[in-house]
């Protein structure tokens, strides 16, 4: 078949503008769309929020035929289809949540060629419950197939789903159409696995940058978690957030405590009845609640694009997990905060758990160690993450992490400090844990110290001017630096590594050692440095108007039974509150407002802007 590529490119730009109100492609979007138009198999790896969905949605409006989208979660499927329909794109989904009538109507639409995009679950498409669905698709003129969250096919990924394995048969059922895979999991092993399992033919492979410049990363030693969370929630009043915990009990506990403190929060974990869990998820999506407290093992369904903070109450088991979970923040591209509260105990807990389950492998050890390194490091967080995920780009001074914002203070004589701590560990015969060692250094006359006569040690009170939490923080960093070792049992005894012994003997043994502590602002000064992204994205925005438009959006969403971000993204609301359009023509020019949405909602929002100006 003949077609003109140049023309199609122009068509893509046009479609982007007309249906989504966007004027520019994000990195790799155009290349990914071209692969579909060129009928070349492809694999696109972009971080969460990178704009993968558009890469198969826009070409479906340019290329003749039907785009079939395989997606693992019914709730996400529904949101995407609602958004598409709201933008005027003929799309539908076919899954087990539909009534018999709805199913019949979708099938009729398929026969009539009414849709450009059809979303299906893998089990519906190739599973046993598929009841001949594939056969029904044959006459529907399927042009290409998009497999979203393609890492689910791989056991090396973080979310293996057995039903994805059967997608391997698609290649033989549809030998002539192109297959396109999308994922946010960047590791090479997962990528190879996707290509092999799906039988992709000489695919175009596109791997984007994994830096998420709109995310502000912070790491804090966990001290009093609840107090730390209060501080965090004060920064994000009324905004959406996720708090990840490791145990169900902790989830229940925190959710209840937050609720008692007046925060609209709900728990979310695998131990809840399906109905309850779904209700909590819907409440979150519909903005009836602000905060979801979830177990790390079970957070996948809770996607909302305007999540403004993701907090980890303890360290996850790998940086892959951390990237995935923290990546749920700021999917709309606006500033968001990812904060990790950790303690070295977290790593021991993981290890103990894996050992108990007979899953303690070398790979696990490595992954955990890399996570620990991130937590205890005092270099730029963005550079660290980007480096870890194999991205060549590494910049310092990101302006969006605790280190670059100067929230951590580098210690003046790190080697002197390190040697004080190491020698204290040596003095107690490498038989005590971090709390005890920190107590001695701080000069604490507690019972365990006095009863052992440790107040008589030469290292007693050596760091008396530092708070105990700070000294614990240094110990964590020395573990992260490989100078101290921590035994794996429940009493977590500190010992010296060979490098630690070397540094005790020779102060020059570890050039370039850095240690840091949290910056303590002088009393009365309660400023929080703002990240670069944050100041930029609010520039010129009338915040009051923004809040007002949020309520208007909420009313529309309630009336239509869809989540608010399906009506308009926060990005668009901020643009409206910045530009304050006065006419339909002006409104159409606002970023993120498609033609269909302008017709549909323009009057309402113009009126809201006018009314606000009059007050
Ligand atoms: P992913 O699937 O990669 O996690 P999404 O497809 O959900 O990302 O896109 C994230 C957000 O970015 C969405 O709100 C989407 O509308 C927006 N977006 C995508 N492409 C563009 C673009 N070219 N310009 C502006 N916004 C975009
Ligand atoms: Zn930084």
Short mmCIF file of N, CA and C in Angstrom, two decimals, residues 515-603:
data_model
loop_
_atom_site.label_atom_id
_atom_site.label_comp_id
_atom_site.label_asym_id
_atom_site.label_seq_id
_atom_site.Cartn_x
_atom_site.Cartn_y
_atom_site.Cartn_z
N UNK A 515 30.67 12.74 54.43
CA UNK A 515 29.59 12.43 55.35
C UNK A 515 28.72 13.68 55.46
N UNK A 516 27.45 13.47 55.71
CA UNK A 516 26.55 14.63 55.75
C UNK A 516 25.53 14.48 56.85
N UNK A 517 24.96 15.60 57.23
CA UNK A 517 23.85 15.58 58.19
C UNK A 517 22.77 16.50 57.65
N UNK A 518 21.56 16.31 58.15
CA UNK A 518 20.47 17.18 57.76
C UNK A 518 20.78 18.60 58.22
N UNK A 519 20.55 19.54 57.34
CA UNK A 519 20.76 20.94 57.67
C UNK A 519 19.78 21.35 58.76
N UNK A 520 20.31 21.93 59.82
CA UNK A 520 19.40 22.38 60.88
C UNK A 520 19.25 23.88 60.81
N UNK A 521 18.10 24.39 60.34
CA UNK A 521 17.96 25.84 60.23
C UNK A 521 17.95 26.47 61.62
N UNK A 522 18.55 27.64 61.77
CA UNK A 522 18.54 28.32 63.06
C UNK A 522 17.11 28.51 63.55
N UNK A 523 16.93 28.50 64.84
CA UNK A 523 15.59 28.63 65.42
C UNK A 523 14.84 29.83 64.82
N UNK A 524 13.55 29.63 64.58
CA UNK A 524 12.76 30.74 64.07
C UNK A 524 12.74 30.81 62.56
N UNK A 525 13.77 30.28 61.93
CA UNK A 525 13.83 30.32 60.47
C UNK A 525 13.17 29.05 59.93
N UNK A 526 12.03 29.22 59.29
CA UNK A 526 11.33 28.00 58.87
C UNK A 526 11.12 27.99 57.37
N UNK A 527 12.17 28.31 56.67
CA UNK A 527 12.03 28.34 55.22
C UNK A 527 12.33 26.96 54.64
N UNK A 528 11.65 26.67 53.58
CA UNK A 528 11.94 25.44 52.86
C UNK A 528 12.38 25.85 51.47
N UNK A 529 13.56 25.43 51.07
CA UNK A 529 13.96 25.80 49.72
C UNK A 529 12.99 25.21 48.70
N UNK A 530 12.67 25.98 47.69
CA UNK A 530 11.76 25.49 46.68
C UNK A 530 12.56 24.95 45.52
N UNK A 531 12.05 23.91 44.93
CA UNK A 531 12.78 23.37 43.80
C UNK A 531 12.55 24.26 42.60
N UNK A 532 13.49 24.15 41.67
CA UNK A 532 13.43 24.95 40.45
C UNK A 532 12.11 24.72 39.73
N UNK A 533 11.74 23.43 39.58
CA UNK A 533 10.53 23.09 38.85
C UNK A 533 9.30 23.70 39.50
N UNK A 534 9.32 23.66 40.84
CA UNK A 534 8.15 24.14 41.55
C UNK A 534 7.94 25.62 41.30
N UNK A 535 9.01 26.39 41.43
CA UNK A 535 8.84 27.83 41.22
C UNK A 535 8.39 28.11 39.79
N UNK A 536 8.98 27.36 38.85
CA UNK A 536 8.63 27.61 37.45
C UNK A 536 7.18 27.26 37.14
N UNK A 537 6.72 26.11 37.64
CA UNK A 537 5.41 25.66 37.19
C UNK A 537 4.27 26.46 37.82
N UNK A 538 4.58 27.21 38.89
CA UNK A 538 3.52 28.05 39.47
C UNK A 538 3.63 29.51 39.02
N UNK A 539 4.66 29.79 38.21
CA UNK A 539 4.88 31.18 37.84
C UNK A 539 3.68 31.79 37.12
N UNK A 540 3.20 32.90 37.63
CA UNK A 540 2.11 33.60 36.97
C UNK A 540 0.75 32.95 37.16
N UNK A 541 0.68 31.86 37.92
CA UNK A 541 -0.61 31.19 38.11
C UNK A 541 -1.36 31.86 39.26
N UNK A 542 -2.61 32.18 39.01
CA UNK A 542 -3.48 32.70 40.06
C UNK A 542 -3.96 31.49 40.88
N UNK A 543 -3.32 31.31 42.04
CA UNK A 543 -3.58 30.09 42.81
C UNK A 543 -5.03 29.97 43.26
N UNK A 544 -5.63 31.12 43.61
CA UNK A 544 -7.02 31.10 44.03
C UNK A 544 -7.92 30.63 42.90
N UNK A 545 -7.64 31.17 41.72
CA UNK A 545 -8.43 30.78 40.56
C UNK A 545 -8.23 29.29 40.27
N UNK A 546 -6.98 28.85 40.41
CA UNK A 546 -6.69 27.43 40.20
C UNK A 546 -7.55 26.56 41.12
N UNK A 547 -7.60 26.93 42.40
CA UNK A 547 -8.41 26.16 43.34
C UNK A 547 -9.89 26.21 42.96
N UNK A 548 -10.31 27.38 42.51
CA UNK A 548 -11.71 27.52 42.09
C UNK A 548 -12.00 26.61 40.90
N UNK A 549 -11.10 26.60 39.93
CA UNK A 549 -11.31 25.76 38.75
C UNK A 549 -11.30 24.27 39.12
N UNK A 550 -10.53 23.96 40.16
CA UNK A 550 -10.54 22.57 40.63
C UNK A 550 -11.92 22.15 41.12
N UNK A 551 -12.60 23.06 41.80
CA UNK A 551 -13.94 22.69 42.28
C UNK A 551 -14.91 22.58 41.11
N UNK A 552 -14.76 23.46 40.13
CA UNK A 552 -15.62 23.36 38.95
C UNK A 552 -15.40 22.01 38.26
N UNK A 553 -14.13 21.66 38.13
CA UNK A 553 -13.79 20.38 37.50
C UNK A 553 -14.39 19.21 38.28
N UNK A 554 -14.31 19.31 39.60
CA UNK A 554 -14.83 18.25 40.45
C UNK A 554 -16.33 18.07 40.24
N UNK A 555 -17.05 19.19 40.13
CA UNK A 555 -18.49 19.11 39.90
C UNK A 555 -18.79 18.42 38.58
N UNK A 556 -18.08 18.82 37.54
CA UNK A 556 -18.28 18.19 36.23
C UNK A 556 -18.02 16.68 36.32
N UNK A 557 -16.91 16.35 36.99
CA UNK A 557 -16.51 14.94 37.10
C UNK A 557 -17.57 14.14 37.84
N UNK A 558 -18.07 14.71 38.94
CA UNK A 558 -19.09 14.02 39.73
C UNK A 558 -20.33 13.79 38.88
N UNK A 559 -20.73 14.83 38.17
CA UNK A 559 -21.95 14.74 37.36
C UNK A 559 -21.80 13.68 36.27
N UNK A 560 -20.59 13.51 35.77
CA UNK A 560 -20.40 12.58 34.67
C UNK A 560 -19.91 11.21 35.12
N UNK A 561 -19.60 11.10 36.41
CA UNK A 561 -19.14 9.82 36.92
C UNK A 561 -17.76 9.42 36.41
N UNK A 562 -16.90 10.40 36.21
CA UNK A 562 -15.52 10.09 35.81
C UNK A 562 -14.56 10.77 36.80
N UNK A 563 -13.32 10.28 36.88
CA UNK A 563 -12.36 10.96 37.74
C UNK A 563 -12.04 12.36 37.19
N UNK A 564 -11.77 13.33 38.08
CA UNK A 564 -11.55 14.71 37.65
C UNK A 564 -10.49 14.89 36.57
N UNK A 565 -9.37 14.14 36.64
CA UNK A 565 -8.32 14.39 35.66
C UNK A 565 -8.73 13.95 34.27
N UNK A 566 -9.83 13.19 34.19
CA UNK A 566 -10.34 12.84 32.88
C UNK A 566 -10.97 14.08 32.22
N UNK A 567 -11.48 14.98 33.06
CA UNK A 567 -12.08 16.22 32.54
C UNK A 567 -10.97 17.14 32.02
N UNK A 568 -10.07 17.52 32.91
CA UNK A 568 -8.90 18.31 32.54
C UNK A 568 -7.75 17.92 33.46
N UNK A 569 -6.53 17.89 32.95
CA UNK A 569 -5.38 17.66 33.80
C UNK A 569 -5.08 18.91 34.61
N UNK A 570 -4.35 18.74 35.71
CA UNK A 570 -3.91 19.88 36.50
C UNK A 570 -3.09 20.87 35.66
N UNK A 571 -2.29 20.31 34.76
CA UNK A 571 -1.48 21.16 33.88
C UNK A 571 -2.37 22.17 33.17
N UNK A 572 -3.48 21.67 32.63
CA UNK A 572 -4.39 22.53 31.89
C UNK A 572 -5.06 23.54 32.82
N UNK A 573 -5.46 23.09 34.00
CA UNK A 573 -6.08 24.02 34.94
C UNK A 573 -5.11 25.15 35.31
N UNK A 574 -3.85 24.79 35.49
CA UNK A 574 -2.87 25.83 35.83
C UNK A 574 -2.70 26.81 34.66
N UNK A 575 -2.69 26.26 33.46
CA UNK A 575 -2.59 27.13 32.29
C UNK A 575 -3.78 28.08 32.25
N UNK A 576 -4.97 27.55 32.51
CA UNK A 576 -6.17 28.39 32.51
C UNK A 576 -6.05 29.48 33.57
N UNK A 577 -5.52 29.10 34.74
CA UNK A 577 -5.40 30.06 35.84
C UNK A 577 -4.24 31.02 35.61
N UNK A 578 -3.42 30.75 34.61
CA UNK A 578 -2.33 31.65 34.27
C UNK A 578 -2.77 32.59 33.14
N UNK A 579 -3.35 31.99 32.09
CA UNK A 579 -3.72 32.76 30.90
C UNK A 579 -5.04 33.52 31.08
N UNK A 580 -5.90 32.98 31.91
CA UNK A 580 -7.24 33.56 32.11
C UNK A 580 -7.92 33.93 30.79
N UNK A 581 -8.15 32.98 29.94
CA UNK A 581 -8.76 33.28 28.64
C UNK A 581 -10.15 33.91 28.82
N UNK A 582 -10.44 34.86 27.92
CA UNK A 582 -11.71 35.58 28.01
C UNK A 582 -12.70 35.15 26.93
N UNK A 583 -12.19 34.50 25.91
CA UNK A 583 -13.08 34.13 24.81
C UNK A 583 -12.81 32.69 24.40
N UNK A 584 -13.75 32.15 23.62
CA UNK A 584 -13.59 30.79 23.14
C UNK A 584 -12.30 30.64 22.33
N UNK A 585 -12.00 31.67 21.54
CA UNK A 585 -10.80 31.60 20.71
C UNK A 585 -9.56 31.52 21.59
N UNK A 586 -9.52 32.34 22.63
CA UNK A 586 -8.39 32.31 23.55
C UNK A 586 -8.30 30.97 24.26
N UNK A 587 -9.45 30.47 24.63
CA UNK A 587 -9.49 29.20 25.36
C UNK A 587 -8.93 28.06 24.52
N UNK A 588 -9.27 28.09 23.23
CA UNK A 588 -8.77 27.03 22.34
C UNK A 588 -7.26 27.01 22.27
N UNK A 589 -6.67 28.19 22.46
CA UNK A 589 -5.21 28.28 22.36
C UNK A 589 -4.49 27.80 23.60
N UNK A 590 -5.24 27.48 24.65
CA UNK A 590 -4.59 27.08 25.90
C UNK A 590 -4.08 25.65 25.80
N UNK A 591 -2.86 25.46 26.28
CA UNK A 591 -2.20 24.17 26.29
C UNK A 591 -3.08 23.10 26.95
N UNK A 592 -3.29 22.02 26.24
CA UNK A 592 -4.04 20.90 26.82
C UNK A 592 -5.54 20.96 26.59
N UNK A 593 -6.03 21.97 25.88
CA UNK A 593 -7.45 22.04 25.58
C UNK A 593 -7.69 21.62 24.13
N UNK A 594 -8.30 20.46 23.94
CA UNK A 594 -8.61 20.00 22.60
C UNK A 594 -9.88 20.65 22.09
N UNK A 595 -10.12 20.55 20.78
CA UNK A 595 -11.28 21.20 20.17
C UNK A 595 -12.58 20.68 20.78
N UNK A 596 -12.64 19.38 20.93
CA UNK A 596 -13.84 18.77 21.48
C UNK A 596 -14.12 19.26 22.90
N UNK A 597 -13.04 19.31 23.70
CA UNK A 597 -13.20 19.77 25.08
C UNK A 597 -13.61 21.23 25.13
N UNK A 598 -13.08 22.03 24.20
CA UNK A 598 -13.44 23.45 24.17
C UNK A 598 -14.94 23.59 23.93
N UNK A 599 -15.45 22.82 22.96
CA UNK A 599 -16.89 22.88 22.68
C UNK A 599 -17.69 22.43 23.90
N UNK A 600 -17.22 21.37 24.46
CA UNK A 600 -17.96 20.69 25.52
C UNK A 600 -17.95 21.49 26.82
N UNK A 601 -16.77 21.95 27.23
CA UNK A 601 -16.61 22.52 28.58
C UNK A 601 -16.22 23.98 28.57
N UNK A 602 -15.91 24.49 27.38
CA UNK A 602 -15.39 25.85 27.28
C UNK A 602 -16.26 26.89 27.96
N UNK A 603 -17.55 26.86 27.66
CA UNK A 603 -18.47 27.85 28.21
C UNK A 603 -18.43 27.87 29.72
#
